[in-house]
């Protein structure tokens, strides 16, 4: 079985396993106690904090261990906003932030900065969004779904000039290197770089106004109440140092493998859109969307072939709504596959994936079968009734009839699936047809497409 979903959670690094087992024997006592066992536990905790702070690029007393990356994000946003509450309640985020950031911002007035089709923001867009009542800006260092790296240093410089702190979600990138720029707060999660789950990092620079929210005790300078999970913390810090030592060499190797996937998938599989920035990206992530494919079915097909991959498509979510990242980028959500290679992934595994993928996609397309649309000819237009059918069926039906209208003619696709609002315009761009827009229709929405060629 080839595990290609390291962006969700990386396999436990051997160094993390060794450190975890050792710390279970040596670090079980309360590090706040003054007796021998407590002092030994305190030494382990202090050493772990120093190692993690060195990797982050901050002082040890600026770094707090939390119970998860999500907890670090929520505590970081809440503390920064509370510390600057007299200034206002305005928060800036990008449209492709992790859900933990977007959910934490829901109670405040939010400006959502748009992204390009590659998933990147412009630094100027953050500067333009700044207001006198802006309390905090948030920006991920790299996107978790498509791998695009964000211009953190440039955004941090603009925010600093305006006196606004910048919180950076570095969950995906911290294992590859420190975050550049004069950021104010930073969060990360150990299981993303091969540490154990249940350990997050929150760094708050000296001078940043910060007021911890929620229950407070003497642990972690009052920023993370509760008994520290010391064995996991020690393992997280040890594995972060280990993966950093391997990062430069491993990045070169994984970039070659993902570049191979990016180049060959469009040649091996028809009707594929490779998304994300082709150059400014994390080493191990490559994401593509396959037209006329149900994402969940494709993932099951690949799982049967021995590959564990993930997807941001609407069909893999219990909400049946498109990925907010893909939606913000304006790219296809149907048949979306994210391949995120773990350290140690081999060229042979990638070659086997490239061999398996074409027949897996073909099998899913054959299973879907694209039922014949219900079409009514009205001079130079067609109406396709796809009500009650989930994407990619509305797009399949559109593709089958677009050639039945003359150049300049239109097709109206009736659909009540939210994913169609993203996938039909994206299909038009891929197929060089004109997306006219949407109109209200009984029990759904009519998407109007004009044939150009």
PDB file of N, CA and C in Angstrom, residues 196-292:
ATOM      1  N   UNK A 196       3.903  13.129  16.661  1.00  0.00           N
ATOM      2  CA  UNK A 196       2.643  12.529  17.115  1.00  0.00           C
ATOM      3  C   UNK A 196       1.501  13.531  17.038  1.00  0.00           C
ATOM      4  N   UNK A 197       0.292  13.026  16.889  1.00  0.00           N
ATOM      5  CA  UNK A 197      -0.873  13.910  16.918  1.00  0.00           C
ATOM      6  C   UNK A 197      -1.091  14.412  18.342  1.00  0.00           C
ATOM      7  N   UNK A 198      -1.835  15.503  18.469  1.00  0.00           N
ATOM      8  CA  UNK A 198      -2.128  16.040  19.792  1.00  0.00           C
ATOM      9  C   UNK A 198      -1.117  17.033  20.314  1.00  0.00           C
ATOM     10  N   UNK A 199      -0.256  17.565  19.421  1.00  0.00           N
ATOM     11  CA  UNK A 199       0.696  18.605  19.813  1.00  0.00           C
ATOM     12  C   UNK A 199       0.654  19.723  18.781  1.00  0.00           C
ATOM     13  N   UNK A 200       0.370  20.924  19.228  1.00  0.00           N
ATOM     14  CA  UNK A 200       0.416  22.097  18.363  1.00  0.00           C
ATOM     15  C   UNK A 200       1.412  23.103  18.900  1.00  0.00           C
ATOM     16  N   UNK A 201       1.808  24.040  18.052  1.00  0.00           N
ATOM     17  CA  UNK A 201       2.723  25.109  18.453  1.00  0.00           C
ATOM     18  C   UNK A 201       2.043  26.450  18.269  1.00  0.00           C
ATOM     19  N   UNK A 202       2.216  27.329  19.229  1.00  0.00           N
ATOM     20  CA  UNK A 202       1.769  28.714  19.121  1.00  0.00           C
ATOM     21  C   UNK A 202       2.923  29.612  19.533  1.00  0.00           C
ATOM     22  N   UNK A 203       3.426  30.393  18.581  1.00  0.00           N
ATOM     23  CA  UNK A 203       4.501  31.348  18.870  1.00  0.00           C
ATOM     24  C   UNK A 203       3.928  32.754  18.832  1.00  0.00           C
ATOM     25  N   UNK A 204       4.205  33.521  19.874  1.00  0.00           N
ATOM     26  CA  UNK A 204       3.750  34.914  19.960  1.00  0.00           C
ATOM     27  C   UNK A 204       4.973  35.777  20.230  1.00  0.00           C
ATOM     28  N   UNK A 205       5.323  36.634  19.274  1.00  0.00           N
ATOM     29  CA  UNK A 205       6.512  37.470  19.409  1.00  0.00           C
ATOM     30  C   UNK A 205       6.379  38.433  20.582  1.00  0.00           C
ATOM     31  N   UNK A 206       7.484  38.731  21.222  1.00  0.00           N
ATOM     32  CA  UNK A 206       7.501  39.753  22.262  1.00  0.00           C
ATOM     33  C   UNK A 206       7.068  41.087  21.665  1.00  0.00           C
ATOM     34  N   UNK A 207       6.263  41.814  22.409  1.00  0.00           N
ATOM     35  CA  UNK A 207       5.769  43.099  21.935  1.00  0.00           C
ATOM     36  C   UNK A 207       4.406  43.035  21.301  1.00  0.00           C
ATOM     37  N   UNK A 208       3.932  41.824  20.956  1.00  0.00           N
ATOM     38  CA  UNK A 208       2.586  41.675  20.396  1.00  0.00           C
ATOM     39  C   UNK A 208       1.581  41.696  21.545  1.00  0.00           C
ATOM     40  N   UNK A 209       0.578  42.542  21.422  1.00  0.00           N
ATOM     41  CA  UNK A 209      -0.463  42.594  22.446  1.00  0.00           C
ATOM     42  C   UNK A 209      -1.264  41.305  22.382  1.00  0.00           C
ATOM     43  N   UNK A 210      -1.256  40.574  23.491  1.00  0.00           N
ATOM     44  CA  UNK A 210      -1.876  39.247  23.503  1.00  0.00           C
ATOM     45  C   UNK A 210      -2.476  38.995  24.871  1.00  0.00           C
ATOM     46  N   UNK A 211      -3.742  38.601  24.880  1.00  0.00           N
ATOM     47  CA  UNK A 211      -4.438  38.321  26.130  1.00  0.00           C
ATOM     48  C   UNK A 211      -5.051  36.928  26.040  1.00  0.00           C
ATOM     49  N   UNK A 212      -4.467  35.928  26.700  1.00  0.00           N
ATOM     50  CA  UNK A 212      -5.006  34.558  26.619  1.00  0.00           C
ATOM     51  C   UNK A 212      -6.466  34.523  27.050  1.00  0.00           C
ATOM     52  N   UNK A 213      -7.263  33.730  26.322  1.00  0.00           N
ATOM     53  CA  UNK A 213      -8.685  33.608  26.618  1.00  0.00           C
ATOM     54  C   UNK A 213      -8.987  32.214  27.155  1.00  0.00           C
ATOM     55  N   UNK A 214     -10.084  32.105  27.897  1.00  0.00           N
ATOM     56  CA  UNK A 214     -10.483  30.811  28.432  1.00  0.00           C
ATOM     57  C   UNK A 214      -9.811  30.529  29.766  1.00  0.00           C
ATOM     58  N   UNK A 215      -9.896  29.275  30.209  1.00  0.00           N
ATOM     59  CA  UNK A 215      -9.313  28.910  31.516  1.00  0.00           C
ATOM     60  C   UNK A 215      -7.816  29.164  31.546  1.00  0.00           C
ATOM     61  N   UNK A 216      -7.330  29.666  32.645  1.00  0.00           N
ATOM     62  CA  UNK A 216      -5.912  29.985  32.779  1.00  0.00           C
ATOM     63  C   UNK A 216      -5.367  29.302  34.033  1.00  0.00           C
ATOM     64  N   UNK A 217      -4.185  28.687  33.899  1.00  0.00           N
ATOM     65  CA  UNK A 217      -3.477  28.195  35.074  1.00  0.00           C
ATOM     66  C   UNK A 217      -1.996  28.469  34.892  1.00  0.00           C
ATOM     67  N   UNK A 218      -1.162  27.846  35.712  1.00  0.00           N
ATOM     68  CA  UNK A 218       0.264  28.168  35.663  1.00  0.00           C
ATOM     69  C   UNK A 218       0.992  27.479  34.506  1.00  0.00           C
ATOM     70  N   UNK A 219       0.330  26.590  33.788  1.00  0.00           N
ATOM     71  CA  UNK A 219       0.977  25.839  32.707  1.00  0.00           C
ATOM     72  C   UNK A 219       1.213  26.717  31.479  1.00  0.00           C
ATOM     73  N   UNK A 220       2.307  26.492  30.801  1.00  0.00           N
ATOM     74  CA  UNK A 220       2.602  27.156  29.522  1.00  0.00           C
ATOM     75  C   UNK A 220       2.355  28.660  29.576  1.00  0.00           C
ATOM     76  N   UNK A 221       2.851  29.300  30.632  1.00  0.00           N
ATOM     77  CA  UNK A 221       2.728  30.753  30.823  1.00  0.00           C
ATOM     78  C   UNK A 221       1.282  31.216  30.790  1.00  0.00           C
ATOM     79  N   UNK A 222       0.363  30.338  31.175  1.00  0.00           N
ATOM     80  CA  UNK A 222      -1.050  30.697  31.212  1.00  0.00           C
ATOM     81  C   UNK A 222      -1.734  30.660  29.871  1.00  0.00           C
ATOM     82  N   UNK A 223      -1.052  30.191  28.816  1.00  0.00           N
ATOM     83  CA  UNK A 223      -1.644  30.203  27.470  1.00  0.00           C
ATOM     84  C   UNK A 223      -2.246  28.872  27.049  1.00  0.00           C
ATOM     85  N   UNK A 224      -1.934  27.793  27.746  1.00  0.00           N
ATOM     86  CA  UNK A 224      -2.459  26.472  27.400  1.00  0.00           C
ATOM     87  C   UNK A 224      -2.679  25.689  28.682  1.00  0.00           C
ATOM     88  N   UNK A 225      -3.844  25.804  29.275  1.00  0.00           N
ATOM     89  CA  UNK A 225      -4.096  25.157  30.564  1.00  0.00           C
ATOM     90  C   UNK A 225      -4.100  23.639  30.441  1.00  0.00           C
ATOM     91  N   UNK A 226      -3.797  22.991  31.561  1.00  0.00           N
ATOM     92  CA  UNK A 226      -3.825  21.538  31.603  1.00  0.00           C
ATOM     93  C   UNK A 226      -2.437  20.941  31.617  1.00  0.00           C
ATOM     94  N   UNK A 227      -2.368  19.707  32.050  1.00  0.00           N
ATOM     95  CA  UNK A 227      -1.090  19.005  32.183  1.00  0.00           C
ATOM     96  C   UNK A 227      -0.488  18.765  30.796  1.00  0.00           C
ATOM     97  N   UNK A 228       0.780  19.114  30.633  1.00  0.00           N
ATOM     98  CA  UNK A 228       1.446  18.945  29.346  1.00  0.00           C
ATOM     99  C   UNK A 228       1.581  17.464  28.985  1.00  0.00           C
ATOM    100  N   UNK A 229       1.338  17.145  27.709  1.00  0.00           N
ATOM    101  CA  UNK A 229       1.577  15.787  27.209  1.00  0.00           C
ATOM    102  C   UNK A 229       3.065  15.702  26.874  1.00  0.00           C
ATOM    103  N   UNK A 230       3.883  15.547  27.912  1.00  0.00           N
ATOM    104  CA  UNK A 230       5.322  15.696  27.762  1.00  0.00           C
ATOM    105  C   UNK A 230       5.951  14.693  26.791  1.00  0.00           C
ATOM    106  N   UNK A 231       5.615  13.393  26.846  1.00  0.00           N
ATOM    107  CA  UNK A 231       6.212  12.474  25.872  1.00  0.00           C
ATOM    108  C   UNK A 231       5.928  12.883  24.422  1.00  0.00           C
ATOM    109  N   UNK A 232       4.696  13.310  24.144  1.00  0.00           N
ATOM    110  CA  UNK A 232       4.349  13.725  22.778  1.00  0.00           C
ATOM    111  C   UNK A 232       5.073  15.009  22.395  1.00  0.00           C
ATOM    112  N   UNK A 233       5.207  15.931  23.337  1.00  0.00           N
ATOM    113  CA  UNK A 233       5.917  17.185  23.069  1.00  0.00           C
ATOM    114  C   UNK A 233       7.390  16.911  22.744  1.00  0.00           C
ATOM    115  N   UNK A 234       8.008  16.053  23.522  1.00  0.00           N
ATOM    116  CA  UNK A 234       9.417  15.701  23.278  1.00  0.00           C
ATOM    117  C   UNK A 234       9.563  15.056  21.900  1.00  0.00           C
ATOM    118  N   UNK A 235       8.643  14.154  21.560  1.00  0.00           N
ATOM    119  CA  UNK A 235       8.697  13.496  20.256  1.00  0.00           C
ATOM    120  C   UNK A 235       8.459  14.488  19.119  1.00  0.00           C
ATOM    121  N   UNK A 236       7.562  15.445  19.330  1.00  0.00           N
ATOM    122  CA  UNK A 236       7.289  16.447  18.305  1.00  0.00           C
ATOM    123  C   UNK A 236       8.517  17.302  18.027  1.00  0.00           C
ATOM    124  N   UNK A 237       9.171  17.759  19.079  1.00  0.00           N
ATOM    125  CA  UNK A 237      10.361  18.601  18.909  1.00  0.00           C
ATOM    126  C   UNK A 237      11.509  17.816  18.280  1.00  0.00           C
ATOM    127  N   UNK A 238      11.691  16.571  18.710  1.00  0.00           N
ATOM    128  CA  UNK A 238      12.777  15.756  18.160  1.00  0.00           C
ATOM    129  C   UNK A 238      12.555  15.477  16.680  1.00  0.00           C
ATOM    130  N   UNK A 239      11.314  15.178  16.303  1.00  0.00           N
ATOM    131  CA  UNK A 239      11.035  14.877  14.897  1.00  0.00           C
ATOM    132  C   UNK A 239      11.131  16.126  14.033  1.00  0.00           C
ATOM    133  N   UNK A 240      10.768  17.296  14.582  1.00  0.00           N
ATOM    134  CA  UNK A 240      10.889  18.532  13.810  1.00  0.00           C
ATOM    135  C   UNK A 240      12.358  18.810  13.493  1.00  0.00           C
ATOM    136  N   UNK A 241      13.221  18.611  14.478  1.00  0.00           N
ATOM    137  CA  UNK A 241      14.653  18.809  14.233  1.00  0.00           C
ATOM    138  C   UNK A 241      15.156  17.792  13.200  1.00  0.00           C
ATOM    139  N   UNK A 242      14.659  16.561  13.283  1.00  0.00           N
ATOM    140  CA  UNK A 242      15.116  15.517  12.359  1.00  0.00           C
ATOM    141  C   UNK A 242      14.670  15.784  10.929  1.00  0.00           C
ATOM    142  N   UNK A 243      13.415  16.145  10.736  1.00  0.00           N
ATOM    143  CA  UNK A 243      12.940  16.371   9.364  1.00  0.00           C
ATOM    144  C   UNK A 243      13.583  17.615   8.761  1.00  0.00           C
ATOM    145  N   UNK A 244      13.896  18.598   9.608  1.00  0.00           N
ATOM    146  CA  UNK A 244      14.595  19.780   9.110  1.00  0.00           C
ATOM    147  C   UNK A 244      15.986  19.422   8.596  1.00  0.00           C
ATOM    148  N   UNK A 245      16.654  18.506   9.287  1.00  0.00           N
ATOM    149  CA  UNK A 245      17.990  18.093   8.866  1.00  0.00           C
ATOM    150  C   UNK A 245      17.949  17.376   7.520  1.00  0.00           C
ATOM    151  N   UNK A 246      16.816  16.738   7.224  1.00  0.00           N
ATOM    152  CA  UNK A 246      16.668  15.987   5.978  1.00  0.00           C
ATOM    153  C   UNK A 246      15.981  16.797   4.881  1.00  0.00           C
ATOM    154  N   UNK A 247      15.452  17.977   5.231  1.00  0.00           N
ATOM    155  CA  UNK A 247      14.527  18.688   4.346  1.00  0.00           C
ATOM    156  C   UNK A 247      15.129  19.083   3.004  1.00  0.00           C
ATOM    157  N   UNK A 248      16.329  19.641   3.009  1.00  0.00           N
ATOM    158  CA  UNK A 248      16.906  20.149   1.758  1.00  0.00           C
ATOM    159  C   UNK A 248      17.062  19.038   0.727  1.00  0.00           C
ATOM    160  N   UNK A 249      17.623  17.929   1.146  1.00  0.00           N
ATOM    161  CA  UNK A 249      17.842  16.815   0.221  1.00  0.00           C
ATOM    162  C   UNK A 249      16.517  16.179  -0.195  1.00  0.00           C
ATOM    163  N   UNK A 250      15.615  15.994   0.765  1.00  0.00           N
ATOM    164  CA  UNK A 250      14.333  15.361   0.459  1.00  0.00           C
ATOM    165  C   UNK A 250      13.467  16.240  -0.427  1.00  0.00           C
ATOM    166  N   UNK A 251      13.552  17.557  -0.258  1.00  0.00           N
ATOM    167  CA  UNK A 251      12.760  18.473  -1.088  1.00  0.00           C
ATOM    168  C   UNK A 251      13.128  18.355  -2.562  1.00  0.00           C
ATOM    169  N   UNK A 252      14.416  18.253  -2.847  1.00  0.00           N
ATOM    170  CA  UNK A 252      14.855  18.098  -4.242  1.00  0.00           C
ATOM    171  C   UNK A 252      14.274  16.827  -4.848  1.00  0.00           C
ATOM    172  N   UNK A 253      14.305  15.752  -4.094  1.00  0.00           N
ATOM    173  CA  UNK A 253      13.825  14.468  -4.591  1.00  0.00           C
ATOM    174  C   UNK A 253      12.311  14.475  -4.811  1.00  0.00           C
ATOM    175  N   UNK A 254      11.567  15.014  -3.842  1.00  0.00           N
ATOM    176  CA  UNK A 254      10.108  15.032  -3.970  1.00  0.00           C
ATOM    177  C   UNK A 254       9.644  16.007  -5.044  1.00  0.00           C
ATOM    178  N   UNK A 255      10.369  17.105  -5.231  1.00  0.00           N
ATOM    179  CA  UNK A 255       9.995  18.032  -6.308  1.00  0.00           C
ATOM    180  C   UNK A 255      10.113  17.350  -7.674  1.00  0.00           C
ATOM    181  N   UNK A 256      11.119  16.525  -7.845  1.00  0.00           N
ATOM    182  CA  UNK A 256      11.254  15.812  -9.116  1.00  0.00           C
ATOM    183  C   UNK A 256      10.096  14.842  -9.318  1.00  0.00           C
ATOM    184  N   UNK A 257       9.677  14.156  -8.254  1.00  0.00           N
ATOM    185  CA  UNK A 257       8.586  13.196  -8.366  1.00  0.00           C
ATOM    186  C   UNK A 257       7.254  13.884  -8.642  1.00  0.00           C
ATOM    187  N   UNK A 258       6.988  14.999  -7.945  1.00  0.00           N
ATOM    188  CA  UNK A 258       5.726  15.697  -8.189  1.00  0.00           C
ATOM    189  C   UNK A 258       5.725  16.389  -9.544  1.00  0.00           C
ATOM    190  N   UNK A 259       6.876  16.872  -9.988  1.00  0.00           N
ATOM    191  CA  UNK A 259       6.958  17.448 -11.336  1.00  0.00           C
ATOM    192  C   UNK A 259       6.657  16.385 -12.381  1.00  0.00           C
ATOM    193  N   UNK A 260       7.086  15.156 -12.129  1.00  0.00           N
ATOM    194  CA  UNK A 260       6.788  14.062 -13.046  1.00  0.00           C
ATOM    195  C   UNK A 260       5.281  13.810 -13.115  1.00  0.00           C
ATOM    196  N   UNK A 261       4.636  13.841 -11.967  1.00  0.00           N
ATOM    197  CA  UNK A 261       3.179  13.640 -11.942  1.00  0.00           C
ATOM    198  C   UNK A 261       2.470  14.787 -12.657  1.00  0.00           C
ATOM    199  N   UNK A 262       2.874  16.026 -12.366  1.00  0.00           N
ATOM    200  CA  UNK A 262       2.243  17.189 -12.989  1.00  0.00           C
ATOM    201  C   UNK A 262       2.372  17.147 -14.515  1.00  0.00           C
ATOM    202  N   UNK A 263       3.520  16.701 -15.014  1.00  0.00           N
ATOM    203  CA  UNK A 263       3.746  16.691 -16.458  1.00  0.00           C
ATOM    204  C   UNK A 263       3.043  15.534 -17.154  1.00  0.00           C
ATOM    205  N   UNK A 264       2.989  14.368 -16.500  1.00  0.00           N
ATOM    206  CA  UNK A 264       2.517  13.180 -17.202  1.00  0.00           C
ATOM    207  C   UNK A 264       1.028  12.905 -17.058  1.00  0.00           C
ATOM    208  N   UNK A 265       0.419  13.342 -15.952  1.00  0.00           N
ATOM    209  CA  UNK A 265      -1.008  13.083 -15.776  1.00  0.00           C
ATOM    210  C   UNK A 265      -1.841  13.653 -16.926  1.00  0.00           C
ATOM    211  N   UNK A 266      -1.625  14.906 -17.362  1.00  0.00           N
ATOM    212  CA  UNK A 266      -2.428  15.413 -18.483  1.00  0.00           C
ATOM    213  C   UNK A 266      -2.211  14.643 -19.794  1.00  0.00           C
ATOM    214  N   UNK A 267      -1.035  14.016 -19.939  1.00  0.00           N
ATOM    215  CA  UNK A 267      -0.787  13.240 -21.154  1.00  0.00           C
ATOM    216  C   UNK A 267      -1.413  11.850 -21.070  1.00  0.00           C
ATOM    217  N   UNK A 268      -1.511  11.317 -19.858  1.00  0.00           N
ATOM    218  CA  UNK A 268      -2.033   9.969 -19.680  1.00  0.00           C
ATOM    219  C   UNK A 268      -3.549   9.929 -19.551  1.00  0.00           C
ATOM    220  N   UNK A 269      -4.137  10.999 -19.013  1.00  0.00           N
ATOM    221  CA  UNK A 269      -5.575  11.032 -18.741  1.00  0.00           C
ATOM    222  C   UNK A 269      -6.187  12.224 -19.466  1.00  0.00           C
ATOM    223  N   UNK A 270      -7.139  12.008 -20.368  1.00  0.00           N
ATOM    224  CA  UNK A 270      -7.769  13.148 -21.039  1.00  0.00           C
ATOM    225  C   UNK A 270      -8.644  13.943 -20.080  1.00  0.00           C
ATOM    226  N   UNK A 271      -8.825  15.223 -20.397  1.00  0.00           N
ATOM    227  CA  UNK A 271      -9.725  16.097 -19.639  1.00  0.00           C
ATOM    228  C   UNK A 271      -9.322  16.206 -18.175  1.00  0.00           C
ATOM    229  N   UNK A 272      -8.078  16.618 -17.949  1.00  0.00           N
ATOM    230  CA  UNK A 272      -7.545  16.807 -16.595  1.00  0.00           C
ATOM    231  C   UNK A 272      -7.031  18.235 -16.456  1.00  0.00           C
ATOM    232  N   UNK A 273      -7.299  18.842 -15.304  1.00  0.00           N
ATOM    233  CA  UNK A 273      -6.813  20.179 -14.999  1.00  0.00           C
ATOM    234  C   UNK A 273      -5.898  20.091 -13.779  1.00  0.00           C
ATOM    235  N   UNK A 274      -4.591  20.324 -13.969  1.00  0.00           N
ATOM    236  CA  UNK A 274      -3.643  20.332 -12.851  1.00  0.00           C
ATOM    237  C   UNK A 274      -3.673  21.718 -12.227  1.00  0.00           C
ATOM    238  N   UNK A 275      -3.919  21.799 -10.919  1.00  0.00           N
ATOM    239  CA  UNK A 275      -4.155  23.091 -10.275  1.00  0.00           C
ATOM    240  C   UNK A 275      -3.018  23.438  -9.319  1.00  0.00           C
ATOM    241  N   UNK A 276      -2.991  24.701  -8.897  1.00  0.00           N
ATOM    242  CA  UNK A 276      -1.946  25.191  -8.011  1.00  0.00           C
ATOM    243  C   UNK A 276      -0.796  25.788  -8.797  1.00  0.00           C
ATOM    244  N   UNK A 277       0.040  26.567  -8.119  1.00  0.00           N
ATOM    245  CA  UNK A 277       1.177  27.208  -8.774  1.00  0.00           C
ATOM    246  C   UNK A 277       2.196  26.152  -9.196  1.00  0.00           C
ATOM    247  N   UNK A 278       2.649  26.170 -10.462  1.00  0.00           N
ATOM    248  CA  UNK A 278       3.586  25.145 -10.929  1.00  0.00           C
ATOM    249  C   UNK A 278       4.984  25.277 -10.330  1.00  0.00           C
ATOM    250  N   UNK A 279       5.340  26.436  -9.808  1.00  0.00           N
ATOM    251  CA  UNK A 279       6.694  26.661  -9.301  1.00  0.00           C
ATOM    252  C   UNK A 279       6.716  26.956  -7.802  1.00  0.00           C
ATOM    253  N   UNK A 280       5.926  27.926  -7.360  1.00  0.00           N
ATOM    254  CA  UNK A 280       5.932  28.341  -5.960  1.00  0.00           C
ATOM    255  C   UNK A 280       5.000  27.422  -5.171  1.00  0.00           C
ATOM    256  N   UNK A 281       5.532  26.253  -4.812  1.00  0.00           N
ATOM    257  CA  UNK A 281       4.701  25.234  -4.188  1.00  0.00           C
ATOM    258  C   UNK A 281       5.536  24.394  -3.234  1.00  0.00           C
ATOM    259  N   UNK A 282       4.872  23.690  -2.347  1.00  0.00           N
ATOM    260  CA  UNK A 282       5.555  22.769  -1.456  1.00  0.00           C
ATOM    261  C   UNK A 282       6.104  21.585  -2.247  1.00  0.00           C
ATOM    262  N   UNK A 283       7.159  20.941  -1.757  1.00  0.00           N
ATOM    263  CA  UNK A 283       7.814  19.893  -2.537  1.00  0.00           C
ATOM    264  C   UNK A 283       6.951  18.677  -2.848  1.00  0.00           C
ATOM    265  N   UNK A 284       6.097  18.248  -1.936  1.00  0.00           N
ATOM    266  CA  UNK A 284       5.464  16.939  -2.108  1.00  0.00           C
ATOM    267  C   UNK A 284       4.029  16.922  -2.567  1.00  0.00           C
ATOM    268  N   UNK A 285       3.423  18.087  -2.845  1.00  0.00           N
ATOM    269  CA  UNK A 285       1.987  18.132  -3.149  1.00  0.00           C
ATOM    270  C   UNK A 285       1.745  18.416  -4.618  1.00  0.00           C
ATOM    271  N   UNK A 286       0.860  17.634  -5.231  1.00  0.00           N
ATOM    272  CA  UNK A 286       0.382  17.914  -6.582  1.00  0.00           C
ATOM    273  C   UNK A 286      -1.108  17.577  -6.616  1.00  0.00           C
ATOM    274  N   UNK A 287      -1.895  18.467  -7.186  1.00  0.00           N
ATOM    275  CA  UNK A 287      -3.350  18.337  -7.172  1.00  0.00           C
ATOM    276  C   UNK A 287      -3.899  18.496  -8.587  1.00  0.00           C
ATOM    277  N   UNK A 288      -4.846  17.643  -8.951  1.00  0.00           N
ATOM    278  CA  UNK A 288      -5.460  17.738 -10.266  1.00  0.00           C
ATOM    279  C   UNK A 288      -6.930  17.336 -10.186  1.00  0.00           C
ATOM    280  N   UNK A 289      -7.712  17.823 -11.148  1.00  0.00           N
ATOM    281  CA  UNK A 289      -9.134  17.506 -11.219  1.00  0.00           C
ATOM    282  C   UNK A 289      -9.435  16.837 -12.546  1.00  0.00           C
ATOM    283  N   UNK A 290     -10.225  15.784 -12.498  1.00  0.00           N
ATOM    284  CA  UNK A 290     -10.584  15.020 -13.694  1.00  0.00           C
ATOM    285  C   UNK A 290     -12.038  15.304 -14.051  1.00  0.00           C
ATOM    286  N   UNK A 291     -12.258  15.772 -15.263  1.00  0.00           N
ATOM    287  CA  UNK A 291     -13.623  15.998 -15.724  1.00  0.00           C
ATOM    288  C   UNK A 291     -14.411  14.687 -15.773  1.00  0.00           C
ATOM    289  N   UNK A 292     -15.717  14.797 -15.515  1.00  0.00           N
ATOM    290  CA  UNK A 292     -16.657  13.677 -15.657  1.00  0.00           C
ATOM    291  C   UNK A 292     -16.346  12.527 -14.702  1.00  0.00           C
TER     292      UNK A 292
END
